[in-house]
């Protein structure tokens, strides 16, 4: 059984770091690390983010990042 204890209890940080070292040695010469057969991830390509910081005065900060060609346009929205 492959080692994949995500969200499972491990003894300490050293255990985790030693496992990373083992994997780095195992895949040292590989250009692409194989995905597990059970993996079914997604590729997200965002074009719009809004960061909202609430304030007691209700004059909230709203900062928008919008993808335009190959760069991001940053603007501020009214609360």
PDB file of C-alpha atoms in Angstrom:
ATOM      1  CA  UNK A   1       0.000   0.000   0.000  1.00  0.00           C
ATOM      2  CA  UNK A   2       1.435   3.419  -0.933  1.00  0.00           C
ATOM      3  CA  UNK A   3       2.228   5.842   1.849  1.00  0.00           C
ATOM      4  CA  UNK A   4      -0.383   8.628   1.916  1.00  0.00           C
ATOM      5  CA  UNK A   5      -1.363   9.549   5.476  1.00  0.00           C
ATOM      6  CA  UNK A   6      -3.015  12.871   4.627  1.00  0.00           C
ATOM      7  CA  UNK A   7      -5.041  14.053   7.622  1.00  0.00           C
ATOM      8  CA  UNK A   8      -3.813  11.087   9.671  1.00  0.00           C
ATOM      9  CA  UNK A   9      -1.870  11.468  12.895  1.00  0.00           C
ATOM     10  CA  UNK A  10       1.932  11.361  12.631  1.00  0.00           C
ATOM     11  CA  UNK A  11       4.405  11.261  15.539  1.00  0.00           C
ATOM     12  CA  UNK A  12       6.276  14.534  14.913  1.00  0.00           C
ATOM     13  CA  UNK A  13       7.718  17.020  12.400  1.00  0.00           C
ATOM     14  CA  UNK A  14      10.920  14.984  12.057  1.00  0.00           C
ATOM     15  CA  UNK A  15       8.867  12.032  10.755  1.00  0.00           C
ATOM     16  CA  UNK A  16       7.413  14.250   8.018  1.00  0.00           C
ATOM     17  CA  UNK A  17      10.759  15.774   7.039  1.00  0.00           C
ATOM     18  CA  UNK A  18      12.468  12.364   6.829  1.00  0.00           C
ATOM     19  CA  UNK A  19       9.700  11.112   4.524  1.00  0.00           C
ATOM     20  CA  UNK A  20      10.235  14.127   2.253  1.00  0.00           C
ATOM     21  CA  UNK A  21      13.961  13.335   2.099  1.00  0.00           C
ATOM     22  CA  UNK A  22      13.179   9.734   1.132  1.00  0.00           C
ATOM     23  CA  UNK A  23      10.902  10.861  -1.679  1.00  0.00           C
ATOM     24  CA  UNK A  24      13.429  13.406  -2.945  1.00  0.00           C
ATOM     25  CA  UNK A  25      16.026  10.623  -3.210  1.00  0.00           C
ATOM     26  CA  UNK A  26      13.536   8.245  -4.837  1.00  0.00           C
ATOM     27  CA  UNK A  27      12.612  10.734  -7.589  1.00  0.00           C
ATOM     28  CA  UNK A  28      15.998  12.443  -7.924  1.00  0.00           C
ATOM     29  CA  UNK A  29      16.424  11.645 -11.637  1.00  0.00           C
ATOM     30  CA  UNK A  30      12.769  11.862 -12.672  1.00  0.00           C
ATOM     31  CA  UNK A  31      11.543  14.857 -14.614  1.00  0.00           C
ATOM     32  CA  UNK A  32       7.906  14.132 -13.780  1.00  0.00           C
ATOM     33  CA  UNK A  33       6.759  12.604 -10.523  1.00  0.00           C
ATOM     34  CA  UNK A  34       3.894  10.153 -11.167  1.00  0.00           C
ATOM     35  CA  UNK A  35       0.500  10.928  -9.685  1.00  0.00           C
ATOM     36  CA  UNK A  36      -1.254   8.290  -7.600  1.00  0.00           C
ATOM     37  CA  UNK A  37      -3.883   6.275  -9.502  1.00  0.00           C
ATOM     38  CA  UNK A  38      -6.592   7.566  -7.148  1.00  0.00           C
ATOM     39  CA  UNK A  39      -5.711  11.252  -7.738  1.00  0.00           C
ATOM     40  CA  UNK A  40      -8.308  13.253  -9.630  1.00  0.00           C
ATOM     41  CA  UNK A  41      -7.278  16.877  -9.098  1.00  0.00           C
ATOM     42  CA  UNK A  42      -8.343  20.016 -10.897  1.00  0.00           C
ATOM     43  CA  UNK A  43      -6.454  22.722 -12.750  1.00  0.00           C
ATOM     44  CA  UNK A  44      -7.710  26.169 -11.801  1.00  0.00           C
ATOM     45  CA  UNK A  45      -6.936  29.146 -14.001  1.00  0.00           C
ATOM     46  CA  UNK A  46      -8.309  32.124 -12.106  1.00  0.00           C
ATOM     47  CA  UNK A  47      -9.014  35.411 -13.866  1.00  0.00           C
ATOM     48  CA  UNK A  48     -10.531  37.386 -10.970  1.00  0.00           C
ATOM     49  CA  UNK A  49      -9.813  37.649  -7.237  1.00  0.00           C
ATOM     50  CA  UNK A  50     -11.336  39.987  -4.694  1.00  0.00           C
ATOM     51  CA  UNK A  51      -9.746  40.495  -1.284  1.00  0.00           C
ATOM     52  CA  UNK A  52     -12.109  41.990   1.274  1.00  0.00           C
ATOM     53  CA  UNK A  53     -11.030  43.396   4.629  1.00  0.00           C
ATOM     54  CA  UNK A  54     -13.932  44.366   6.865  1.00  0.00           C
ATOM     55  CA  UNK A  55     -13.720  47.429   9.102  1.00  0.00           C
ATOM     56  CA  UNK A  56     -15.876  48.544  12.019  1.00  0.00           C
ATOM     57  CA  UNK A  57     -16.676  51.797  10.177  1.00  0.00           C
ATOM     58  CA  UNK A  58     -18.128  49.769   7.268  1.00  0.00           C
ATOM     59  CA  UNK A  59     -15.568  51.488   5.023  1.00  0.00           C
ATOM     60  CA  UNK A  60     -14.318  48.063   4.009  1.00  0.00           C
ATOM     61  CA  UNK A  61     -11.269  47.627   1.799  1.00  0.00           C
ATOM     62  CA  UNK A  62     -12.044  45.737  -1.403  1.00  0.00           C
ATOM     63  CA  UNK A  63      -9.078  45.080  -3.681  1.00  0.00           C
ATOM     64  CA  UNK A  64      -9.609  43.331  -7.023  1.00  0.00           C
ATOM     65  CA  UNK A  65      -7.035  41.512  -9.138  1.00  0.00           C
ATOM     66  CA  UNK A  66      -8.308  40.951 -12.683  1.00  0.00           C
ATOM     67  CA  UNK A  67      -6.350  39.025 -15.343  1.00  0.00           C
ATOM     68  CA  UNK A  68      -5.752  41.118 -18.458  1.00  0.00           C
ATOM     69  CA  UNK A  69      -3.715  39.297 -21.121  1.00  0.00           C
ATOM     70  CA  UNK A  70      -0.607  38.050 -19.301  1.00  0.00           C
ATOM     71  CA  UNK A  71      -0.731  40.436 -16.346  1.00  0.00           C
ATOM     72  CA  UNK A  72      -2.992  41.402 -13.453  1.00  0.00           C
ATOM     73  CA  UNK A  73      -4.852  44.725 -13.208  1.00  0.00           C
ATOM     74  CA  UNK A  74      -5.286  45.796  -9.567  1.00  0.00           C
ATOM     75  CA  UNK A  75      -8.179  48.073  -8.642  1.00  0.00           C
ATOM     76  CA  UNK A  76     -10.102  49.156  -5.563  1.00  0.00           C
ATOM     77  CA  UNK A  77     -13.901  48.844  -5.272  1.00  0.00           C
ATOM     78  CA  UNK A  78     -16.213  51.022  -3.208  1.00  0.00           C
ATOM     79  CA  UNK A  79     -17.548  49.299  -0.095  1.00  0.00           C
TER      80      UNK A  79
END
